[in-house]
């Protein structure tokens, strides 16, 4: 009975506005397979939910992501 | 002090794009009442947050929901 | 494809340390039934996860719950 | 290693549709600073994620927020 | 900037009470690698948090997991 | 209507096993005050939930926290 929530910043992908549906399908398959391989969790009882988060809504190092990256 | 988070796929409702505000109000009332009835939790201290998730962002059985349903 | 997360303070129940397993089962059945009734979501695709939170880990009104209640 | 998730109703701000990016940056800085001051958590290992939630998706007192406020 | 939360029922592993630390490390490495491979997300900005959930706190099909399995 | 969830690794504090109740109260007050100051959110409608996460359940850089720190 796994539930996996993947939060990522909304960026990247072919046009810079986030992953494609095919990339999301890879994340879904990859995490489901991982849980089956490592813990024998059945895919038929595994949920994966992906959330894309706008850059201004994600903070790291005390700064919004865009500002944070300027410090690197 | 309950906090309830309900995540559903964004679909259904009158035009297929998700529940109506009236249906959401039913979910809010239903879960709040349930917590009061079963555990005596006061509605005045119960939050309910609903999230609708795009179909391509929800995986089940290792597949995005739309692909998963084709296997049934 | 609903996922419901219910967070409650760890208290109440027969010995004051939280709900019984039977009460938890009522919460699980109640929310699952609600989603089926209001949105036609199948129970076979509904997850419910309950988390009990220690009183000192829950704040309301800017205070831990125990202190908050003294102000009422 | 803190992770902070702030959920707020989508309202307020200069045009009523939610906080500005500057206000979000204040929330990010404020929570990150708080964790450093109180628990010595390094900002370089602190994530903050903000979610704005539509008013019809947030319930309090068994009612959607807009209806709830009418009862006050 | 990914944040991954993996919730699993607390069971399995060598003594039936949940995964070993080595299995958890595999989940951490596996999801972090997946996000790097599919979306080019740097491991240095990837958090993974695992939660084990007691069987009585997880519902599926409207029943606590242990009861649900008896119906299969 | 804010809901704030603070997840921290279970460590630190006077005996190394996590923050004291007084430190948790500071986090609750600090985040509630911040939301009132920046966004005018009333403390009477602000929930804060703190979760402590065991070190082996938190990954960063593709490694459990304890292993990750050895690489620094």
Short mmCIF file of C-alpha atoms in Angstrom, two decimals:
data_model
loop_
_atom_site.label_atom_id
_atom_site.label_comp_id
_atom_site.label_asym_id
_atom_site.label_seq_id
_atom_site.Cartn_x
_atom_site.Cartn_y
_atom_site.Cartn_z
CA UNK A 1 0.00 0.00 0.00
CA UNK A 2 2.42 2.70 -1.02
CA UNK A 3 1.53 6.28 -1.75
CA UNK A 4 4.25 8.39 -3.34
CA UNK A 5 4.05 12.15 -3.75
CA UNK A 6 6.62 13.80 -5.99
CA UNK A 7 6.87 17.58 -5.83
CA UNK A 8 9.02 19.32 -8.42
CA UNK A 9 9.51 22.88 -9.53
CA UNK A 10 7.50 23.68 -12.66
CA UNK A 11 10.27 24.13 -15.21
CA UNK A 12 12.31 22.15 -17.69
CA UNK A 13 10.78 19.89 -20.31
CA UNK A 14 10.72 20.74 -24.02
CA UNK A 15 9.39 24.29 -23.63
CA UNK A 16 10.65 25.12 -20.16
CA UNK A 17 7.24 24.90 -18.52
CA UNK A 18 7.57 21.47 -17.00
CA UNK A 19 7.96 17.80 -17.79
CA UNK A 20 6.08 16.14 -20.63
CA UNK A 21 3.41 13.53 -20.01
CA UNK A 22 5.90 10.92 -21.16
CA UNK A 23 8.41 12.07 -18.53
CA UNK A 24 5.71 11.96 -15.88
CA UNK A 25 4.84 8.42 -16.98
CA UNK A 26 8.52 7.51 -16.50
CA UNK A 27 8.44 8.88 -12.95
CA UNK A 28 5.26 6.91 -12.22
CA UNK A 29 6.68 3.69 -13.63
CA UNK A 30 10.10 4.20 -12.05
CA UNK A 31 8.86 4.73 -8.50
CA UNK A 32 6.28 1.94 -8.77
CA UNK A 33 8.93 -0.48 -10.04
CA UNK A 34 11.35 0.61 -7.31
CA UNK A 35 8.83 -0.15 -4.58
CA UNK A 36 8.10 -3.52 -6.11
CA UNK A 37 11.77 -4.41 -6.48
CA UNK A 38 12.95 -3.24 -3.04
CA UNK A 39 9.92 -3.99 -0.87
CA UNK A 40 7.78 -6.32 -2.99
CA UNK A 41 4.94 -3.78 -3.02
CA UNK A 42 2.39 -4.66 -5.74
CA UNK A 43 1.89 -2.03 -8.46
CA UNK A 44 -1.84 -2.67 -8.14
CA UNK A 45 -1.72 -1.02 -4.71
CA UNK A 46 0.69 1.84 -5.50
CA UNK A 47 -0.45 5.41 -6.06
CA UNK A 48 1.91 8.08 -7.38
CA UNK A 49 0.88 11.74 -7.38
CA UNK A 50 3.04 14.42 -9.05
CA UNK A 51 2.74 18.11 -8.16
CA UNK A 52 4.43 20.86 -10.11
CA UNK A 53 5.18 23.91 -7.99
CA UNK A 54 5.66 27.41 -9.45
CA UNK A 55 9.18 28.74 -8.97
CA UNK A 56 8.01 31.61 -6.75
CA UNK A 57 6.35 29.09 -4.43
CA UNK A 58 9.49 27.10 -3.70
CA UNK A 59 12.14 28.32 -1.30
CA UNK A 60 15.65 27.04 -0.68
CA UNK A 61 18.37 28.68 1.39
CA UNK A 62 15.81 31.21 2.62
CA UNK A 63 15.15 32.53 -0.89
CA UNK A 64 12.74 31.81 -3.73
CA UNK A 65 14.39 29.34 -6.11
CA UNK A 66 15.14 31.93 -8.80
CA UNK A 67 16.90 34.20 -6.29
CA UNK A 68 18.64 31.24 -4.67
CA UNK A 69 20.21 30.18 -7.96
CA UNK A 70 21.71 33.63 -8.48
CA UNK A 71 23.75 33.07 -5.33
CA UNK A 72 25.39 29.88 -6.61
CA UNK B 1 -8.05 19.49 15.77
CA UNK B 2 -8.50 17.53 12.59
CA UNK B 3 -7.01 18.37 9.24
CA UNK B 4 -8.32 16.41 6.28
CA UNK B 5 -6.79 16.49 2.83
CA UNK B 6 -8.77 14.95 -0.02
CA UNK B 7 -6.95 14.42 -3.29
CA UNK B 8 -8.99 13.39 -6.32
CA UNK B 9 -8.36 13.17 -10.02
CA UNK B 10 -9.66 16.21 -11.88
CA UNK B 11 -12.54 14.70 -13.84
CA UNK B 12 -16.25 13.99 -13.52
CA UNK B 13 -18.78 16.64 -12.54
CA UNK B 14 -21.27 18.14 -14.99
CA UNK B 15 -18.76 18.96 -17.73
CA UNK B 16 -16.14 16.33 -17.05
CA UNK B 17 -13.62 18.78 -15.61
CA UNK B 18 -14.17 18.08 -11.96
CA UNK B 19 -16.69 18.30 -9.14
CA UNK B 20 -18.97 21.30 -8.73
CA UNK B 21 -18.68 23.66 -5.79
CA UNK B 22 -21.82 22.02 -4.38
CA UNK B 23 -20.18 18.59 -4.52
CA UNK B 24 -17.07 19.98 -2.82
CA UNK B 25 -19.30 21.46 -0.12
CA UNK B 26 -20.79 17.98 0.38
CA UNK B 27 -17.30 16.50 0.83
CA UNK B 28 -16.43 19.23 3.35
CA UNK B 29 -19.62 18.74 5.31
CA UNK B 30 -19.47 14.94 5.12
CA UNK B 31 -15.93 14.59 6.47
CA UNK B 32 -16.46 17.23 9.15
CA UNK B 33 -19.66 15.51 10.31
CA UNK B 34 -17.93 12.12 10.28
CA UNK B 35 -15.15 13.36 12.55
CA UNK B 36 -17.69 14.86 14.90
CA UNK B 37 -19.83 11.73 14.99
CA UNK B 38 -17.03 9.18 15.39
CA UNK B 39 -14.48 11.10 17.46
CA UNK B 40 -16.42 14.06 18.83
CA UNK B 41 -14.15 16.51 16.99
CA UNK B 42 -15.69 19.98 16.88
CA UNK B 43 -16.40 21.37 13.38
CA UNK B 44 -14.98 24.69 14.62
CA UNK B 45 -11.55 23.05 14.74
CA UNK B 46 -11.74 21.00 11.54
CA UNK B 47 -10.05 22.00 8.30
CA UNK B 48 -10.74 20.22 5.02
CA UNK B 49 -8.60 20.90 1.95
CA UNK B 50 -9.47 19.44 -1.46
CA UNK B 51 -6.91 19.06 -4.24
CA UNK B 52 -7.79 18.15 -7.78
CA UNK B 53 -4.97 16.40 -9.60
CA UNK B 54 -4.65 16.32 -13.40
CA UNK B 55 -5.01 12.81 -14.84
CA UNK B 56 -1.45 12.79 -16.18
CA UNK B 57 -0.15 13.53 -12.67
CA UNK B 58 -1.75 10.49 -11.02
CA UNK B 59 -0.31 7.02 -11.38
CA UNK B 60 -1.81 3.66 -10.47
CA UNK B 61 -0.45 0.24 -11.32
CA UNK B 62 2.73 1.87 -12.62
CA UNK B 63 0.84 3.83 -15.29
CA UNK B 64 -0.80 7.23 -15.62
CA UNK B 65 -4.50 6.87 -14.80
CA UNK B 66 -5.68 7.10 -18.41
CA UNK B 67 -3.32 4.33 -19.49
CA UNK B 68 -4.13 2.28 -16.42
CA UNK B 69 -7.85 2.28 -17.20
CA UNK B 70 -7.19 0.90 -20.67
CA UNK B 71 -5.78 -2.23 -19.02
CA UNK B 72 -8.94 -2.97 -17.05
CA UNK C 1 -8.52 7.73 -7.58
CA UNK C 2 -8.97 9.45 -4.26
CA UNK C 3 -6.35 9.69 -1.56
CA UNK C 4 -7.56 10.98 1.79
CA UNK C 5 -5.26 11.93 4.65
CA UNK C 6 -6.84 12.50 8.05
CA UNK C 7 -4.67 14.13 10.69
CA UNK C 8 -6.00 14.24 14.25
CA UNK C 9 -4.54 15.03 17.63
CA UNK C 10 -3.59 11.89 19.55
CA UNK C 11 -6.14 11.93 22.35
CA UNK C 12 -9.61 10.69 23.15
CA UNK C 13 -10.67 7.09 22.73
CA UNK C 14 -11.29 4.73 25.67
CA UNK C 15 -8.03 5.50 27.52
CA UNK C 16 -7.36 9.01 26.30
CA UNK C 17 -4.50 8.01 24.03
CA UNK C 18 -6.34 8.07 20.75
CA UNK C 19 -9.11 6.41 18.76
CA UNK C 20 -9.62 2.67 18.80
CA UNK C 21 -9.07 0.54 15.74
CA UNK C 22 -12.86 0.30 15.39
CA UNK C 23 -13.14 4.09 15.33
CA UNK C 24 -10.39 4.28 12.72
CA UNK C 25 -12.27 1.71 10.65
CA UNK C 26 -15.35 3.94 10.86
CA UNK C 27 -13.35 6.90 9.55
CA UNK C 28 -12.00 4.79 6.70
CA UNK C 29 -15.43 3.47 5.76
CA UNK C 30 -17.10 6.85 6.20
CA UNK C 31 -14.76 8.80 3.93
CA UNK C 32 -14.67 6.05 1.32
CA UNK C 33 -18.48 5.87 1.25
CA UNK C 34 -18.71 9.66 1.04
CA UNK C 35 -16.46 9.79 -2.01
CA UNK C 36 -18.48 7.04 -3.66
CA UNK C 37 -21.79 8.70 -2.89
CA UNK C 38 -20.87 12.26 -3.87
CA UNK C 39 -18.43 11.68 -6.72
CA UNK C 40 -18.95 8.06 -7.69
CA UNK C 41 -15.36 7.22 -6.79
CA UNK C 42 -14.89 3.45 -6.50
CA UNK C 43 -13.78 2.16 -3.08
CA UNK C 44 -11.35 -0.13 -4.92
CA UNK C 45 -9.35 2.99 -5.88
CA UNK C 46 -9.62 4.92 -2.61
CA UNK C 47 -6.81 5.13 -0.07
CA UNK C 48 -7.31 6.59 3.39
CA UNK C 49 -4.33 7.30 5.67
CA UNK C 50 -4.80 8.38 9.29
CA UNK C 51 -2.08 10.18 11.24
CA UNK C 52 -2.26 10.81 14.96
CA UNK C 53 -0.27 13.86 16.02
CA UNK C 54 1.03 14.38 19.56
CA UNK C 55 -0.58 17.36 21.31
CA UNK C 56 2.71 19.25 21.57
CA UNK C 57 3.15 18.97 17.79
CA UNK C 58 -0.13 20.68 16.91
CA UNK C 59 -0.57 24.43 17.12
CA UNK C 60 -3.70 26.53 16.91
CA UNK C 61 -4.04 30.23 17.64
CA UNK C 62 -0.25 30.49 17.84
CA UNK C 63 -0.08 28.06 20.76
CA UNK C 64 0.36 24.33 21.29
CA UNK C 65 -3.10 22.75 21.58
CA UNK C 66 -2.92 22.24 25.34
CA UNK C 67 -2.05 25.91 25.93
CA UNK C 68 -4.59 27.04 23.37
CA UNK C 69 -7.42 25.27 25.18
CA UNK C 70 -6.58 27.06 28.42
CA UNK C 71 -7.41 30.34 26.67
CA UNK C 72 -10.94 29.26 25.76
CA UNK D 1 16.81 18.98 7.07
CA UNK D 2 13.55 20.85 7.40
CA UNK D 3 10.74 20.81 4.89
CA UNK D 4 7.99 23.36 5.43
CA UNK D 5 4.70 23.36 3.55
CA UNK D 6 2.51 26.43 3.86
CA UNK D 7 -1.05 26.14 2.57
CA UNK D 8 -3.11 29.32 2.38
CA UNK D 9 -6.39 30.29 0.78
CA UNK D 10 -5.90 32.03 -2.56
CA UNK D 11 -7.04 35.55 -1.72
CA UNK D 12 -5.67 38.83 -0.44
CA UNK D 13 -2.65 40.54 -1.94
CA UNK D 14 -2.87 43.71 -4.02
CA UNK D 15 -5.65 42.51 -6.36
CA UNK D 16 -7.38 40.01 -4.10
CA UNK D 17 -6.07 36.98 -5.95
CA UNK D 18 -3.30 36.01 -3.59
CA UNK D 19 0.00 37.15 -2.15
CA UNK D 20 2.63 38.85 -4.26
CA UNK D 21 5.96 37.23 -5.01
CA UNK D 22 7.52 39.62 -2.48
CA UNK D 23 5.13 38.41 0.22
CA UNK D 24 5.93 34.80 -0.66
CA UNK D 25 9.62 35.60 -0.39
CA UNK D 26 8.95 36.99 3.10
CA UNK D 27 7.25 33.75 4.11
CA UNK D 28 10.17 31.74 2.75
CA UNK D 29 12.75 33.87 4.54
CA UNK D 30 10.72 34.07 7.74
CA UNK D 31 10.23 30.32 8.17
CA UNK D 32 13.80 29.53 7.17
CA UNK D 33 15.15 32.09 9.67
CA UNK D 34 12.84 30.75 12.38
CA UNK D 35 14.13 27.21 11.95
CA UNK D 36 17.70 28.44 12.06
CA UNK D 37 17.12 30.57 15.15
CA UNK D 38 15.12 28.03 17.17
CA UNK D 39 16.67 24.74 16.09
CA UNK D 40 19.90 25.75 14.39
CA UNK D 41 18.74 24.26 11.09
CA UNK D 42 20.92 25.48 8.21
CA UNK D 43 19.09 27.44 5.48
CA UNK D 44 21.10 25.43 2.95
CA UNK D 45 19.06 22.36 3.96
CA UNK D 46 15.64 23.99 4.31
CA UNK D 47 12.90 23.71 1.71
CA UNK D 48 9.75 25.80 1.85
CA UNK D 49 6.82 25.06 -0.46
CA UNK D 50 3.78 27.36 -0.63
CA UNK D 51 0.40 26.19 -1.95
CA UNK D 52 -2.48 28.52 -2.65
CA UNK D 53 -5.84 26.80 -2.34
CA UNK D 54 -9.03 28.08 -4.06
CA UNK D 55 -11.67 29.23 -1.60
CA UNK D 56 -14.13 26.54 -2.68
CA UNK D 57 -11.52 23.88 -1.90
CA UNK D 58 -11.04 24.87 1.74
CA UNK D 59 -13.53 23.95 4.43
CA UNK D 60 -13.82 25.17 8.00
CA UNK D 61 -16.66 24.55 10.42
CA UNK D 62 -18.14 22.06 7.94
CA UNK D 63 -18.59 24.74 5.26
CA UNK D 64 -16.59 26.11 2.36
CA UNK D 65 -14.66 29.17 3.57
CA UNK D 66 -16.93 31.70 1.86
CA UNK D 67 -20.03 30.18 3.47
CA UNK D 68 -18.25 29.81 6.80
CA UNK D 69 -17.42 33.51 6.95
CA UNK D 70 -21.08 34.43 6.48
CA UNK D 71 -21.80 32.68 9.79
CA UNK D 72 -19.33 34.80 11.76
CA UNK E 1 14.17 21.06 -6.28
CA UNK E 2 12.31 17.82 -5.83
CA UNK E 3 10.68 16.66 -2.64
CA UNK E 4 9.53 13.05 -2.57
CA UNK E 5 7.36 11.58 0.17
CA UNK E 6 6.97 7.80 0.25
CA UNK E 7 4.28 6.42 2.51
CA UNK E 8 4.20 2.65 3.05
CA UNK E 9 2.43 0.32 5.44
CA UNK E 10 4.65 -0.67 8.35
CA UNK E 11 5.20 -4.36 7.61
CA UNK E 12 7.57 -6.65 5.76
CA UNK E 13 11.33 -6.53 6.18
CA UNK E 14 13.31 -9.23 8.01
CA UNK E 15 11.09 -9.36 11.11
CA UNK E 16 7.79 -8.21 9.65
CA UNK E 17 7.89 -4.78 11.28
CA UNK E 18 9.03 -2.78 8.29
CA UNK E 19 11.89 -2.25 5.89
CA UNK E 20 15.50 -2.27 7.02
CA UNK E 21 17.66 0.83 6.92
CA UNK E 22 19.40 -0.66 3.88
CA UNK E 23 16.07 -1.01 2.07
CA UNK E 24 15.19 2.57 2.96
CA UNK E 25 18.56 3.68 1.59
CA UNK E 26 17.69 1.88 -1.66
CA UNK E 27 14.41 3.78 -1.90
CA UNK E 28 16.21 7.07 -1.28
CA UNK E 29 18.87 6.34 -3.88
CA UNK E 30 16.39 4.93 -6.38
CA UNK E 31 14.02 7.90 -6.37
CA UNK E 32 16.85 10.43 -6.37
CA UNK E 33 18.51 8.69 -9.33
CA UNK E 34 15.18 8.49 -11.16
CA UNK E 35 14.62 12.24 -10.85
CA UNK E 36 18.13 12.91 -12.07
CA UNK E 37 17.83 10.54 -15.01
CA UNK E 38 14.35 11.60 -16.19
CA UNK E 39 14.32 15.31 -15.35
CA UNK E 40 17.96 16.15 -14.72
CA UNK E 41 17.21 17.13 -11.12
CA UNK E 42 20.42 17.37 -9.07
CA UNK E 43 20.66 14.97 -6.09
CA UNK E 44 22.03 17.90 -4.08
CA UNK E 45 18.57 19.49 -4.24
CA UNK E 46 16.46 16.35 -3.73
CA UNK E 47 14.80 15.46 -0.43
CA UNK E 48 13.20 12.07 0.16
CA UNK E 49 11.07 11.44 3.27
CA UNK E 50 9.77 7.96 4.11
CA UNK E 51 6.78 7.43 6.42
CA UNK E 52 5.76 4.04 7.73
CA UNK E 53 2.06 3.84 8.53
CA UNK E 54 0.57 1.33 10.97
CA UNK E 55 -1.76 -1.18 9.29
CA UNK E 56 -4.79 0.04 11.24
CA UNK E 57 -4.17 3.56 9.94
CA UNK E 58 -4.32 2.65 6.26
CA UNK E 59 -7.61 2.01 4.49
CA UNK E 60 -8.26 0.54 1.06
CA UNK E 61 -11.61 -0.48 -0.40
CA UNK E 62 -13.32 1.12 2.58
CA UNK E 63 -11.61 -1.21 5.06
CA UNK E 64 -8.46 -1.20 7.16
CA UNK E 65 -5.72 -2.98 5.22
CA UNK E 66 -5.84 -6.17 7.29
CA UNK E 67 -9.59 -6.52 6.75
CA UNK E 68 -9.26 -5.58 3.10
CA UNK E 69 -6.81 -8.38 2.44
CA UNK E 70 -9.22 -10.95 3.85
CA UNK E 71 -11.62 -10.04 1.04
CA UNK E 72 -9.12 -10.82 -1.73
CA UNK F 1 -7.01 29.79 6.72
CA UNK F 2 -3.40 28.73 6.79
CA UNK F 3 -2.15 25.23 7.44
CA UNK F 4 1.57 24.87 8.02
CA UNK F 5 3.38 21.54 8.19
CA UNK F 6 6.95 21.54 9.46
CA UNK F 7 8.96 18.37 8.96
CA UNK F 8 12.34 18.13 10.68
CA UNK F 9 14.79 15.36 11.34
CA UNK F 10 14.43 13.92 14.83
CA UNK F 11 17.66 15.08 16.44
CA UNK F 12 19.07 18.01 18.37
CA UNK F 13 17.46 19.42 21.50
CA UNK F 14 18.88 18.90 24.99
CA UNK F 15 19.41 15.15 24.72
CA UNK F 16 19.87 14.79 20.98
CA UNK F 17 16.48 13.18 20.41
CA UNK F 18 14.63 16.19 19.12
CA UNK F 19 13.37 19.63 20.05
CA UNK F 20 11.82 20.35 23.42
CA UNK F 21 8.17 21.25 23.80
CA UNK F 22 9.27 24.85 24.39
CA UNK F 23 11.14 24.88 21.07
CA UNK F 24 8.09 23.43 19.31
CA UNK F 25 5.98 26.17 20.89
CA UNK F 26 8.41 28.73 19.46
CA UNK F 27 8.00 27.24 15.98
CA UNK F 28 4.21 27.33 16.34
CA UNK F 29 4.21 30.92 17.53
CA UNK F 30 6.81 32.03 15.01
CA UNK F 31 5.02 30.69 11.93
CA UNK F 32 1.62 31.87 13.13
CA UNK F 33 2.98 35.37 13.79
CA UNK F 34 4.71 35.41 10.41
CA UNK F 35 1.48 34.62 8.57
CA UNK F 36 -0.34 37.30 10.50
CA UNK F 37 2.37 39.90 9.88
CA UNK F 38 2.92 39.21 6.17
CA UNK F 39 -0.56 38.20 5.01
CA UNK F 40 -2.85 39.33 7.81
CA UNK F 41 -3.95 35.73 8.48
CA UNK F 42 -5.70 35.45 11.86
CA UNK F 43 -4.03 33.13 14.41
CA UNK F 44 -7.52 31.82 15.21
CA UNK F 45 -7.58 30.20 11.77
CA UNK F 46 -3.98 28.97 11.61
CA UNK F 47 -2.99 25.34 12.19
CA UNK F 48 0.64 24.29 12.57
CA UNK F 49 1.60 20.60 12.58
CA UNK F 50 5.16 19.48 13.36
CA UNK F 51 6.49 16.08 12.30
CA UNK F 52 9.78 14.67 13.48
CA UNK F 53 11.30 12.22 11.02
CA UNK F 54 13.83 9.54 12.00
CA UNK F 55 17.24 10.08 10.43
CA UNK F 56 17.07 6.85 8.44
CA UNK F 57 13.80 8.02 6.88
CA UNK F 58 15.19 11.25 5.43
CA UNK F 59 17.30 11.30 2.30
CA UNK F 60 19.37 14.09 0.81
CA UNK F 61 21.82 13.86 -2.07
CA UNK F 62 20.63 10.30 -2.73
CA UNK F 63 21.73 9.11 0.73
CA UNK F 64 20.19 8.76 4.17
CA UNK F 65 21.01 11.89 6.17
CA UNK F 66 23.67 10.23 8.33
CA UNK F 67 25.52 8.94 5.27
CA UNK F 68 25.05 12.22 3.46
CA UNK F 69 26.75 14.17 6.24
CA UNK F 70 29.83 11.96 6.04
CA UNK F 71 30.33 13.22 2.48
CA UNK F 72 30.48 16.87 3.50
#
